[in-house]
XYZ file of C-alpha atoms in Angstrom:
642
model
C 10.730 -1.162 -14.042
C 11.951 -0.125 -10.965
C 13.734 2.906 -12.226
C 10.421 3.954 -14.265
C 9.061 4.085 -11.182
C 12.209 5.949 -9.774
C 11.819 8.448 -12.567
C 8.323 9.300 -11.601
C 9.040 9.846 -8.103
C 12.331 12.078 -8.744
C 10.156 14.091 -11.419
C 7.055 14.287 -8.652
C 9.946 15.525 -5.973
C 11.372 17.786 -8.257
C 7.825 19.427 -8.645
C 7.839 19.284 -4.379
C 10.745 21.231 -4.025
C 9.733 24.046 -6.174
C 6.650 24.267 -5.014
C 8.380 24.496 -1.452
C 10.625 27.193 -2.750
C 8.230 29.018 -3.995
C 5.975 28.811 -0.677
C 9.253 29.853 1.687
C 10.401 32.712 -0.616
C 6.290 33.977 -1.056
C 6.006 33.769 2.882
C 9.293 35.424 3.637
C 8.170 38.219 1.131
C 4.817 38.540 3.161
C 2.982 37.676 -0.254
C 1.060 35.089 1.364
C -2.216 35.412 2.372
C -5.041 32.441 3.751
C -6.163 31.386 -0.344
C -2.031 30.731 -0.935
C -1.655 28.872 2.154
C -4.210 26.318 1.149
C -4.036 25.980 -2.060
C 0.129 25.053 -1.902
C -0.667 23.485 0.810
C -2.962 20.946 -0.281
C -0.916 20.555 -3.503
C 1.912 19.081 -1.797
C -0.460 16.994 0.019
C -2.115 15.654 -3.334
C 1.741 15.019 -4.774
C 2.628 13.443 -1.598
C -0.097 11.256 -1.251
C -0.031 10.439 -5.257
C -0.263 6.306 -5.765
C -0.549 4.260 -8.674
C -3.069 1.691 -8.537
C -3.092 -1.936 -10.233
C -5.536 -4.673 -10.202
C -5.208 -8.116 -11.255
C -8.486 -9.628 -12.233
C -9.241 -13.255 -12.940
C -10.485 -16.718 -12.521
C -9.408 -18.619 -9.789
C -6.318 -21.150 -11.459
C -4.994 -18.528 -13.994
C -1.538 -18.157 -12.723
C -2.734 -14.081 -11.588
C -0.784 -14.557 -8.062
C 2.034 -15.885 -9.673
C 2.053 -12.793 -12.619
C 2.690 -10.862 -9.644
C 5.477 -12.108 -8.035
C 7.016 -12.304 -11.181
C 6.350 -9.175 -12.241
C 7.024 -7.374 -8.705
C 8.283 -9.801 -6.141
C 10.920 -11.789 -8.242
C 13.931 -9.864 -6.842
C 13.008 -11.203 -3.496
C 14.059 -14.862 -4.619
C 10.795 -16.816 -3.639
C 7.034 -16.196 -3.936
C 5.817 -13.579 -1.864
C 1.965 -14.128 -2.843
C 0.800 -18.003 -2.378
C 0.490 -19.337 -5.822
C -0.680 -23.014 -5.827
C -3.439 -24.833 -7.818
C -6.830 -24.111 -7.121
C -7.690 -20.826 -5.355
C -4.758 -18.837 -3.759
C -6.700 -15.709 -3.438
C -9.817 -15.840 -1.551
C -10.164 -11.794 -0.627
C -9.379 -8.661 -2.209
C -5.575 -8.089 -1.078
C -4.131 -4.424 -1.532
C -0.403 -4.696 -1.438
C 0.917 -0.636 -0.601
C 3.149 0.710 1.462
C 2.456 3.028 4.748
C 5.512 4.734 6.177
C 3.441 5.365 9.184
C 2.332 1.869 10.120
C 4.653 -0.990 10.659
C 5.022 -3.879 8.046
C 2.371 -6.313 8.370
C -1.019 -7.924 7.209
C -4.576 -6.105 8.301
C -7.371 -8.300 8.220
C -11.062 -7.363 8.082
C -13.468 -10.112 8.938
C -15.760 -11.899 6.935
C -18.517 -10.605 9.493
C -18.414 -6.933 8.695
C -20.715 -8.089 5.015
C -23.410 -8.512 7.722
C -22.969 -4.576 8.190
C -24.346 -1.794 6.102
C -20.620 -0.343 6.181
C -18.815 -0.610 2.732
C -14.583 -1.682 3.049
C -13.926 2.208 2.538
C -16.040 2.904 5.497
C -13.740 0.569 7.575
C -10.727 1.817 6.565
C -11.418 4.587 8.854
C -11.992 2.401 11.906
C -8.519 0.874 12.806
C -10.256 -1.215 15.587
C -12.582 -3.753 13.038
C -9.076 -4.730 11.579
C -6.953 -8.054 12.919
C -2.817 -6.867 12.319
C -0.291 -9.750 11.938
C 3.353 -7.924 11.721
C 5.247 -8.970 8.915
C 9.092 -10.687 10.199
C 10.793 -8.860 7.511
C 14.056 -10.955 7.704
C 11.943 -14.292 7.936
C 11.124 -14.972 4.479
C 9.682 -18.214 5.309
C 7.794 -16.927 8.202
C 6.307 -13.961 5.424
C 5.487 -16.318 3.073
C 3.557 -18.428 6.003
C 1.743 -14.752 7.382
C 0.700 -14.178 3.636
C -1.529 -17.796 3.051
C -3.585 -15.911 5.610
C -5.444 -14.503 1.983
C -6.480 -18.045 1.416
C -8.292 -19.184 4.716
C -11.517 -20.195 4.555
C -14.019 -21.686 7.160
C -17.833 -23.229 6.938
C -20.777 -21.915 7.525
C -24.398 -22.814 7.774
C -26.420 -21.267 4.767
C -28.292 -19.160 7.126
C -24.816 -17.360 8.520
C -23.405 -17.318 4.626
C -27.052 -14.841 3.489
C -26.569 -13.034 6.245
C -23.264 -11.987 4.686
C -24.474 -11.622 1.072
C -22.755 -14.684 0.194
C -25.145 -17.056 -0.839
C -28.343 -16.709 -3.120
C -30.856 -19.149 -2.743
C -32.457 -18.135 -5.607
C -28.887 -18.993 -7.782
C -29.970 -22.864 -8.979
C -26.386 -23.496 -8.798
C -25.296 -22.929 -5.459
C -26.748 -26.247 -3.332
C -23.513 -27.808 -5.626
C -21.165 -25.810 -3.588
C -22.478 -27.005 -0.569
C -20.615 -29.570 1.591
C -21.933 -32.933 2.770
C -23.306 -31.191 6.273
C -25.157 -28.528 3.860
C -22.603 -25.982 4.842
C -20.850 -23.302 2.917
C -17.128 -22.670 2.380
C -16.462 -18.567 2.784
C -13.406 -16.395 3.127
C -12.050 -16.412 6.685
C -11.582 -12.507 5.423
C -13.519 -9.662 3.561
C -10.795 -7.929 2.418
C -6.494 -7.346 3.287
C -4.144 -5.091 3.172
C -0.227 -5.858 3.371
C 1.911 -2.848 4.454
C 5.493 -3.959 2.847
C 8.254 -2.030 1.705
C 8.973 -2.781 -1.590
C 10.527 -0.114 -3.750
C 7.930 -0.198 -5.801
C 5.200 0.037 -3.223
C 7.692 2.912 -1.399
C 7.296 5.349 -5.121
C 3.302 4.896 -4.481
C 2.181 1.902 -6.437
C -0.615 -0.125 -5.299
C -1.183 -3.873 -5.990
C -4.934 -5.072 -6.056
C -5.080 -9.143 -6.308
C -8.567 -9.665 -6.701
C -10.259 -13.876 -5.847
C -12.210 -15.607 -8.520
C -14.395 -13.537 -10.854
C -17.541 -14.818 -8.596
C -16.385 -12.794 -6.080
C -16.718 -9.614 -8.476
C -20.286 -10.189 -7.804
C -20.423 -10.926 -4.063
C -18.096 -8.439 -3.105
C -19.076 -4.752 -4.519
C -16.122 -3.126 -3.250
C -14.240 -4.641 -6.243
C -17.363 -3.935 -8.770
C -18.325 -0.335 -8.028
C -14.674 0.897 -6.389
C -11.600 -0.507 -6.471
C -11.447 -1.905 -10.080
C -12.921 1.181 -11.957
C -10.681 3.853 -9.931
C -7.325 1.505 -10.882
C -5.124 3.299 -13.079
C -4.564 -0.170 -14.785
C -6.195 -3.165 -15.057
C -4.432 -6.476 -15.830
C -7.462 -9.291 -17.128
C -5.864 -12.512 -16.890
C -6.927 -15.122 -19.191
C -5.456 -19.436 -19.097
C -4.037 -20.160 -22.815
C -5.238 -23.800 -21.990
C -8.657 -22.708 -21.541
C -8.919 -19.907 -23.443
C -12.077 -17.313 -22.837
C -14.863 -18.787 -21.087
C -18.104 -17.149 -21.136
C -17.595 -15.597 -17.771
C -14.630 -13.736 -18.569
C -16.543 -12.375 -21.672
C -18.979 -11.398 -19.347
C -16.729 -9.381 -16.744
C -15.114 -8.226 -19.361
C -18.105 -6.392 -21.175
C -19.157 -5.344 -17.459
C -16.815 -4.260 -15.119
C -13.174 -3.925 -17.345
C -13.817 -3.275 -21.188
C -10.876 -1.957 -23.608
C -9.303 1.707 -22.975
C -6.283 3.204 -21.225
C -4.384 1.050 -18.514
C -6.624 -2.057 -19.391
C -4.596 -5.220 -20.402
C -5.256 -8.541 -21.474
C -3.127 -11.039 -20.755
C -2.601 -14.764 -21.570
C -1.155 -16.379 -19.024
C 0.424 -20.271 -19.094
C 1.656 -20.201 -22.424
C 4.226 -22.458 -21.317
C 1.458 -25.519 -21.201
C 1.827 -24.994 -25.400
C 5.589 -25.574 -25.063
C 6.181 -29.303 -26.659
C 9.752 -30.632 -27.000
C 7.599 -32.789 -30.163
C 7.084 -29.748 -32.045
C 9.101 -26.871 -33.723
C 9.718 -23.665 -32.305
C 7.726 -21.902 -35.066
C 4.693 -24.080 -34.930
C 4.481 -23.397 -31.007
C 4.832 -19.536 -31.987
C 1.777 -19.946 -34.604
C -0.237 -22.145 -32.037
C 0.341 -19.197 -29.590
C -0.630 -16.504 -32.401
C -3.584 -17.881 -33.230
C -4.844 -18.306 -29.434
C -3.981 -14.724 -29.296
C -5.644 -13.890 -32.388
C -8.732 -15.796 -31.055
C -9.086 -14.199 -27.493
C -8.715 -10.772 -29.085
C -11.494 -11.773 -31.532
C -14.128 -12.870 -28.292
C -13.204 -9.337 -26.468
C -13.309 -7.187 -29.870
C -9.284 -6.342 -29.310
C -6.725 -6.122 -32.106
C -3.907 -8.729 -30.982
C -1.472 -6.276 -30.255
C -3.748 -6.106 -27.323
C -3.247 -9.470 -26.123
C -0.144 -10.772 -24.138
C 0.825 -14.058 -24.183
C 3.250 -14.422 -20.829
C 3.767 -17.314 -18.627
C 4.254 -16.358 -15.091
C 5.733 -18.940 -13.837
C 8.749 -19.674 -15.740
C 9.363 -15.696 -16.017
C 9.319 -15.862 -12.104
C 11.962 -18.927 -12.242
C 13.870 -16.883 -15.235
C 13.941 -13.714 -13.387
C 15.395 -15.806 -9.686
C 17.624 -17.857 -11.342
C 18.836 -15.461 -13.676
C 18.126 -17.474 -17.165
C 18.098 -14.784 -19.449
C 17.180 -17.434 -21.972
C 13.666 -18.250 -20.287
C 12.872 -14.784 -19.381
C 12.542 -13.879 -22.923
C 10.411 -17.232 -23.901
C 7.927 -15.802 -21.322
C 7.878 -12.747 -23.440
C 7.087 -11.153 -19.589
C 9.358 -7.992 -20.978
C 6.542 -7.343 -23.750
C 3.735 -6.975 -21.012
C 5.686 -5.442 -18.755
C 6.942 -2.865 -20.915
C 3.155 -2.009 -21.993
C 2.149 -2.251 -18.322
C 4.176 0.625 -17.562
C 4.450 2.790 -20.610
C 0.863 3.565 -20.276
C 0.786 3.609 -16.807
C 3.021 5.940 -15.762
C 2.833 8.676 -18.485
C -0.691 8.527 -18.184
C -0.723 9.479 -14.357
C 2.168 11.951 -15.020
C -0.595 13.418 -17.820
C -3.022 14.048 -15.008
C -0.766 14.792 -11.944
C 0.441 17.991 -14.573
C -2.819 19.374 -15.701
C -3.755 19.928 -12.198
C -0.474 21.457 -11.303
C -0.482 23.655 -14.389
C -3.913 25.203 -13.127
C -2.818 25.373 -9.583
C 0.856 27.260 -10.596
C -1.639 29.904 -12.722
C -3.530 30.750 -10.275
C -0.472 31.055 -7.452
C 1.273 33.111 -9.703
C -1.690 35.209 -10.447
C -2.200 35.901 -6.878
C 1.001 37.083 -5.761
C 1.908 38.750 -8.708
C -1.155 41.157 -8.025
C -0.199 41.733 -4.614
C 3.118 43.027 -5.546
C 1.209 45.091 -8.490
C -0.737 46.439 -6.017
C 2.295 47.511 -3.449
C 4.344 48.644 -6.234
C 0.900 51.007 -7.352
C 1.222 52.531 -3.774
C 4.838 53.226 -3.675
C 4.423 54.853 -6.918
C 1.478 57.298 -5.915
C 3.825 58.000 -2.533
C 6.423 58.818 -4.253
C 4.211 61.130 -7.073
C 3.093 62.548 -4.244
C 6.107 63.482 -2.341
C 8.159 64.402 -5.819
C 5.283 67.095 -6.198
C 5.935 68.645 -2.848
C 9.584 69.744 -4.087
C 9.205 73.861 -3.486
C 5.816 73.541 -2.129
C 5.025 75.598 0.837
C 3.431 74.359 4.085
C 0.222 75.186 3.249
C 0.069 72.698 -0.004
C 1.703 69.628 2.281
C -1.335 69.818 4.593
C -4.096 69.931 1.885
C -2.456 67.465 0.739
C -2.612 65.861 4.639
C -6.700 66.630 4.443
C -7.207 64.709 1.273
C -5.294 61.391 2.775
C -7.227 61.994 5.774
C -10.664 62.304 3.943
C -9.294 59.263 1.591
C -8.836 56.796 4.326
C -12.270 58.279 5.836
C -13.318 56.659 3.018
C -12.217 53.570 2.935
C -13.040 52.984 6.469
C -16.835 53.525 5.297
C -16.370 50.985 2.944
C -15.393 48.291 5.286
C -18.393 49.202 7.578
C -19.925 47.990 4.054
C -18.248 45.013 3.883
C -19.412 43.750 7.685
C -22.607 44.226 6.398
C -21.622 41.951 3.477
C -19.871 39.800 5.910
C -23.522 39.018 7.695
C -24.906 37.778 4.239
C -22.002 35.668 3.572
C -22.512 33.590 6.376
C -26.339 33.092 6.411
C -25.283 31.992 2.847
C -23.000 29.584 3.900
C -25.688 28.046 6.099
C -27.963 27.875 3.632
C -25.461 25.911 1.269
C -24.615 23.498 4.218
C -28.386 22.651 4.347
C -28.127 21.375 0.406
C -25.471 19.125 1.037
C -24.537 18.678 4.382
C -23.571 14.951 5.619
C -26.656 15.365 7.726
C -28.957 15.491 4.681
C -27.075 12.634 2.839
C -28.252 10.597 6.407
C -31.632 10.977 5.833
C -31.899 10.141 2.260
C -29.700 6.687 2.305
C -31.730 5.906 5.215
C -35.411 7.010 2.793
C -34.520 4.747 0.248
C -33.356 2.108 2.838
C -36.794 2.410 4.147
C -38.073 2.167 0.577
C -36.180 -0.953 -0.590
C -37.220 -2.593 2.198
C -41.069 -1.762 1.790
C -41.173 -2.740 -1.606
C -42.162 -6.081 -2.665
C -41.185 -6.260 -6.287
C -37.766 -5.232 -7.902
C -39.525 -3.184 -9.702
C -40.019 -0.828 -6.467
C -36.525 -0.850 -5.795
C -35.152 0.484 -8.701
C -37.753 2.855 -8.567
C -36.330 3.692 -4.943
C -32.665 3.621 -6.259
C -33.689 5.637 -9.084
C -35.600 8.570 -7.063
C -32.235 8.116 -4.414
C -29.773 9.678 -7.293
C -32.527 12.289 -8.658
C -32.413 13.938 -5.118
C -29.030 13.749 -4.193
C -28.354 15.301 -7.973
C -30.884 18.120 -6.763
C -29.205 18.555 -3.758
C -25.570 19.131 -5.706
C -27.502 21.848 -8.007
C -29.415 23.757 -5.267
C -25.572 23.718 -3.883
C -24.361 25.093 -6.999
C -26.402 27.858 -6.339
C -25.510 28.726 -3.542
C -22.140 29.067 -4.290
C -22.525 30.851 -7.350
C -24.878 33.262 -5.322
C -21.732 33.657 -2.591
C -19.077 33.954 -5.180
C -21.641 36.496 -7.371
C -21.816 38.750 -4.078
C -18.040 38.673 -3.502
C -17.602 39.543 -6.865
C -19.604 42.525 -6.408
C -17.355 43.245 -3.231
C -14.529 42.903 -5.354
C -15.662 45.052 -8.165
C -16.349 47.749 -5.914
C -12.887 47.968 -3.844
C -11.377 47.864 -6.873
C -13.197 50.649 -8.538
C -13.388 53.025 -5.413
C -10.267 52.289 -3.889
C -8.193 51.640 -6.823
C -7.143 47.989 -5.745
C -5.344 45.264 -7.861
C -7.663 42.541 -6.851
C -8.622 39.541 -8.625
C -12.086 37.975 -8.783
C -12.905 35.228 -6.243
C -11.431 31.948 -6.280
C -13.851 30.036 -8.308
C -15.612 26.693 -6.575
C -17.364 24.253 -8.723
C -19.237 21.161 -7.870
C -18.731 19.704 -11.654
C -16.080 17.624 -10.758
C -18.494 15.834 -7.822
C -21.519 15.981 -10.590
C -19.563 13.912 -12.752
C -18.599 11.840 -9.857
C -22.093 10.788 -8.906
C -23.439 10.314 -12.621
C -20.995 7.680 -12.839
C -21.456 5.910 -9.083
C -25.324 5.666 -10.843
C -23.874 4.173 -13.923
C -21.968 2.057 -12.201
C -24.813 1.306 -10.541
C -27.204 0.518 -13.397
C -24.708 -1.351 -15.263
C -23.997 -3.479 -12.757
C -27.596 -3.725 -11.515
C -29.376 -4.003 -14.696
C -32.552 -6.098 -15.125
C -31.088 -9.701 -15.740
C -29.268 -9.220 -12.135
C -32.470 -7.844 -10.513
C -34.054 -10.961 -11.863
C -31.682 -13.362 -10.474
C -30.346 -11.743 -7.548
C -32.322 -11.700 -4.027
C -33.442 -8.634 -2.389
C -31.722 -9.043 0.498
C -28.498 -9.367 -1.026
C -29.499 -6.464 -3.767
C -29.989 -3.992 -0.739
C -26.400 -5.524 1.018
C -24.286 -3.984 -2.314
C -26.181 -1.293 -2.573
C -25.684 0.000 0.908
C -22.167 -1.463 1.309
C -20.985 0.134 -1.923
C -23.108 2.849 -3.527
C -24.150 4.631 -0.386
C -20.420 4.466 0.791
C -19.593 6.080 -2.334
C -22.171 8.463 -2.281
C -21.491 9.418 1.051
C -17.133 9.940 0.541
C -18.700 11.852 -2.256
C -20.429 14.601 -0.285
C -17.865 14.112 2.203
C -15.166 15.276 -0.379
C -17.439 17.863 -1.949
C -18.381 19.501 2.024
C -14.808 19.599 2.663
C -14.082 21.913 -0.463
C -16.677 24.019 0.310
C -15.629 24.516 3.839
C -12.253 25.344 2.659
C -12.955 27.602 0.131
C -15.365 29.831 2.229
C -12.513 29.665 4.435
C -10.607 31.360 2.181
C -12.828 33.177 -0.657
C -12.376 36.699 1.214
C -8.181 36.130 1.730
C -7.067 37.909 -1.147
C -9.891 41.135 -0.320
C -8.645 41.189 2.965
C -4.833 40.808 2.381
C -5.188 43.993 -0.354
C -7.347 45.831 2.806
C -4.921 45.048 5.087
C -1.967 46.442 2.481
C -4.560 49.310 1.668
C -4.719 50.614 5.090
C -1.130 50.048 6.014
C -0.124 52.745 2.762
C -2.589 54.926 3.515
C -1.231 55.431 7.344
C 2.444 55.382 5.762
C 1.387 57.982 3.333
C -0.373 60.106 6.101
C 2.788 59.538 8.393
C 5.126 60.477 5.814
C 3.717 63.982 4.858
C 3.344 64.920 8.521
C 6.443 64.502 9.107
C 7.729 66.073 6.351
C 5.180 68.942 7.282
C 6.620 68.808 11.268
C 10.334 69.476 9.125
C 11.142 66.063 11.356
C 11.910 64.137 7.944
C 14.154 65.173 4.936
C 11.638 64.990 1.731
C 14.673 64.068 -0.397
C 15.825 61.350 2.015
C 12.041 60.183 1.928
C 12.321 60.282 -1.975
C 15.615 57.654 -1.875
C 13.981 55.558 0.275
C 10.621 55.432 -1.483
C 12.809 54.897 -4.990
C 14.930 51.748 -2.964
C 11.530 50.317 -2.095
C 10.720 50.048 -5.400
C 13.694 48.530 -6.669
C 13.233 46.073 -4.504
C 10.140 45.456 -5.580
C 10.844 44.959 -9.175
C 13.505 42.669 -8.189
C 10.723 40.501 -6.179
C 8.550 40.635 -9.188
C 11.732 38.873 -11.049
C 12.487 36.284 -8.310
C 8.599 35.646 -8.260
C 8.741 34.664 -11.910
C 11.835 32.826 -11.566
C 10.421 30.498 -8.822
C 6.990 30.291 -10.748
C 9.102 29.262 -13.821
C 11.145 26.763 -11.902
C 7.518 25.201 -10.822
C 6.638 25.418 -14.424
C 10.090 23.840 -15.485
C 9.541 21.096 -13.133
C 6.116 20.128 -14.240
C 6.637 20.468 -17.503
C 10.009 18.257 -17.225
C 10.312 14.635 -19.390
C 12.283 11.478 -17.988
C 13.356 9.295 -20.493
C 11.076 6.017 -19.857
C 13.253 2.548 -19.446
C 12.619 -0.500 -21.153
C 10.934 -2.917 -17.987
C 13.873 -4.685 -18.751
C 16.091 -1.884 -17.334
């Protein structure tokens, strides 16, 4: 397991390196121009930031702490997670690791849910967080800093609505109350242990989520952090089998496809020193066959693992009681699907990135090899000529780069629309806008009496913030339209090797928002409006699908400002190169005219430069290839018990 994970980061650092070649050798060449710079640049930042995400989901009492440890902690030769009867795991709990930060636990408190701030919101605000450092060579001491998960305290019912955390209207929540009519709540909203692991170190990220009931009290979990997983791990009890809760988050929030597992866990309550090894098997095979049947799965689908004696297998090195856990099995699924299928999507985007790198550069050298070849046309065809032919030929550079300086006066002028443009687009989808209408439909939910009005509220929310995107789009297909035209013309007049814009599309946050709305309407259909306060209602919404909404448009600005930053790099580069040949061109006839420069020995040189310059178009292609080798390279994925 750990080397699968080893793979992926060697094959992820091979893809660095060349991508780091490639950027030296491009800048060393003076190939690279503003559009280069940022788009390697924030390709290494996307491959060194790349994590794999899983989340455990279950019912409180299903073994799901102890399925980690024994899946991820065993090596350490005691539980890491608490794992006890009853509930272990009373927030969310992110297990990564952050070279930056020290090891240790960050706490946000259970008082932030009275805030319209989601958890994403506070991960920005180091200050709302309590840090306990992590004793690293204190394994009892860890152990101890890690119950901090499972603290609760009591509150009166008044304090627990404030927080979202208890619905009066929910006939079934005066039974959880205590004999002073208080209720029991996590001391924490959500944690997040910094620990080095090796796994954690290649980028994985552990989610152990509490009891399903706090899939619905805590939307983080609902509408973030268990749909973006890369896997999901469902946990089921083979003594209880599925109850009609799980089928329920199940259908809602996990549902079959890629990365999403369904495991049996406790197998090892079937184990009967009265029975025969086979008729234990069947007894397990048919439970299979029967949870598979209530969640529509083939059994294939199903794993039947017990935790707990693969944990004591794996520590005490029984080899014999691993394999009755049949732990291997879902470990070996966990990870075959998980890694390839990140590796999938990690390459496409590197494949697109590499074509357009290599499509850049490679027309800059096009377009200084072009120029060295008109040079030296020109000087060959002064061989013989008398003085009066060299300065004609000296008027029609002049008049030439006359020329071109007449177009850039143009291109000012185009400079002046490009940036009232640019205003304009901010004005679609600027963070300021995206203020205003969470606070509207804040103002609307709360004016409304019925639920009715609030979905209506919710529902006219997405419509504008999907018109904002589109009068977006338009802008930027207006801006990249214009510099197309800009292009076109420099290209036609001047005789430049220039590409069309770099493209910018807001597709990709489109697609983004129709899901956060069907997310949304899934999760807030009609029987949860019906049985879910208003108060509480408006607390997920604005904790969750605002926050969303908002890193949304916060992702999608951010593009925008970088590629306006950059659309014009590639014109101006080619300028820049354009005017710098046509002064070397002018330079090199006068002095051949002044008899100051040999025109043979100006010949040679002119015929060197472009030797070299096939031999960077070679080493250009070699490096892009070495990019393309390394993306495009296989590892040989381990059995998980390798």
């Amino acid at each position: 397991m750990v080397r699968d994970f080893e793979q992926y980061s060697a094959w992820r650092q091979g893809v660095v390196t060349a991508l780091k070649n490639y950027q030296a050798w491009v800048a060393g060449a003076s190939l690279s121009d503003a559009a280069t710079d940022q788009r390697v640049s924030r390709t290494l930042a996307r491959l060194a930031d790349d994590q794999l995400s899983v989340a455990f989901v279950a019912e409180f009492s299903r073994g799901k702490s102890e399925l980690i440890n024994a899946i991820f902690f065993a090596e350490y030769g005691q539980r890491i997670l608490p794992s006890a009867a009853g509930r272990t795991t009373m927030c969310p709990t992110e297990l990564l690791w952050n070279p930056s930060l020290a090891p240790s636990i960050r706490l946000l408190p259970i008082e932030t849910r009275a805030d319209n701030l989601s958890t994403s919101d506070y991960r920005e605000q180091p200050a709302a967080w309590t840090v306990l450092p992590l004793n690293l060579d204190e394994g009892a001491e860890m152990h101890e800093a890690f119950k901090q998960v499972s603290k609760t305290r009591y509150v009166p019912v008044e304090e627990a609505k404030r927080y979202g955390l208890y619905d009066e209207d929910d006939p079934d929540m005066p039974a959880t109350l205590d004999e002073n009519g208080w209720v029991e709540i996590s001391l924490w909203r959500h944690a997040i242990i910094n620990f080095p692991h090796p796994l954690l170190k290649q980028g994985l990220v552990i989610l152990d989520t509490p009891g399903l009931n706090a899939i619905g009290t805590e939307p983080e979990l609902t509408l973030n952090l268990i749909p973006n997983a890369h896997a999901v791990l469902f946990i089921l009890a083979a003594d209880t089998g599925v109850t009609k809760s799980d089928i329920e988050v199940w259908r809602n929030h996990i549902g079959a496809g890629a990365g999403r597992l369904v495991v049996l866990n406790k197998i090892d309550s079937m184990w009967d020193e009265l029975r025969s090894e086979d008729d234990i098997n069947a007894e397990i095979a048919r439970q299979q066959a029967n949870v598979a049947h209530m969640l529509s799965l083939e059994p294939r689908q199903v794993f039947p693992v017990s935790a707990q004696k693969a944990l004591v297998g794996k520590i005490n090195h029984d080899v014999e009681l691993q394999a009755r856990s049949r732990l291997h099995a879902l470990e070996g699924a966990l990870f075959n699907e998980l890694i390839p299928a990140k590796k999938d999507i990690v390459r496409r985007q590197l494949v697109e990135e590499l074509q357009a790198l290599n499509t850049a550069q490679m027309a800059m050298l096009q377009a200084r090899s072009r120029g060295i070849v008109e040079q030296l046309h020109e000087l060959r065809s002064l061989r013989g000529k008398n003085q009066n032919v060299i300065s004609h030929m000296m008027r029609r550079i002049d008049v030439e780069k006359k020329e071109f300086d007449a177009s850039l006066f143009k291109l000012q002028a185009t400079r002046a629309v490009f940036t009232r443009l640019s205003t304009e687009l901010y004005t679609c989808m600027g963070m300021d806008i995206v203020r205003d209408d969470i606070e509207l439909v804040r103002h609307e939910m709360q004016r409304s009496r019925f639920f009715t009005g609030v979905r209506e509220a919710v529902r006219g929310y997405f419509e504008r913030t999907r018109a904002n995107l589109d009068a977006a789009e338009r802008k930027t297909l207006e801006i990249s339209e214009m510099m197309g035209v800009m292009y076109r013309r420099f290209s036609t007049e001047h005789g430049l090797t220039l590409a069309l814009p770099m493209p910018f599309s807001l597709d990709r946050y489109r697609d983004e928002l129709a899901s956060i709305e069907a997310i949304y309407y899934k999760t807030f259909g009609t029987a949860t409006l019906l049985t879910t306060s208003r108060v509480t209602l408006m607390e997920k919404f604005f904790d969750t699908i605002a926050s969303r909404v908002r890193g949304c448009f916060r992702s999608a600005n951010n593009d925008a400002e970088a590629w306006l930053k950059v659309i014009m790099a590639p014109l101006e580069a080619q300028i820049r190169q354009h005017k710098d040949q046509l002064k070397h061109r002018l330079g090199s006839i006068q002095r051949i005219h002044d008899a100051t420069d040999s025109l043979e020995q100006k010949i040679d040189a002119f015929e060197r430069s472009q030797q070299e310059l096939e031999a960077q178009k070679t080493r250009l292609n070699e490096l892009a290839n070495a990019i393309g080798i390394a993306i495009h390279a296989d590892f040989v994925a381990l059995d998980a018990a390798a």
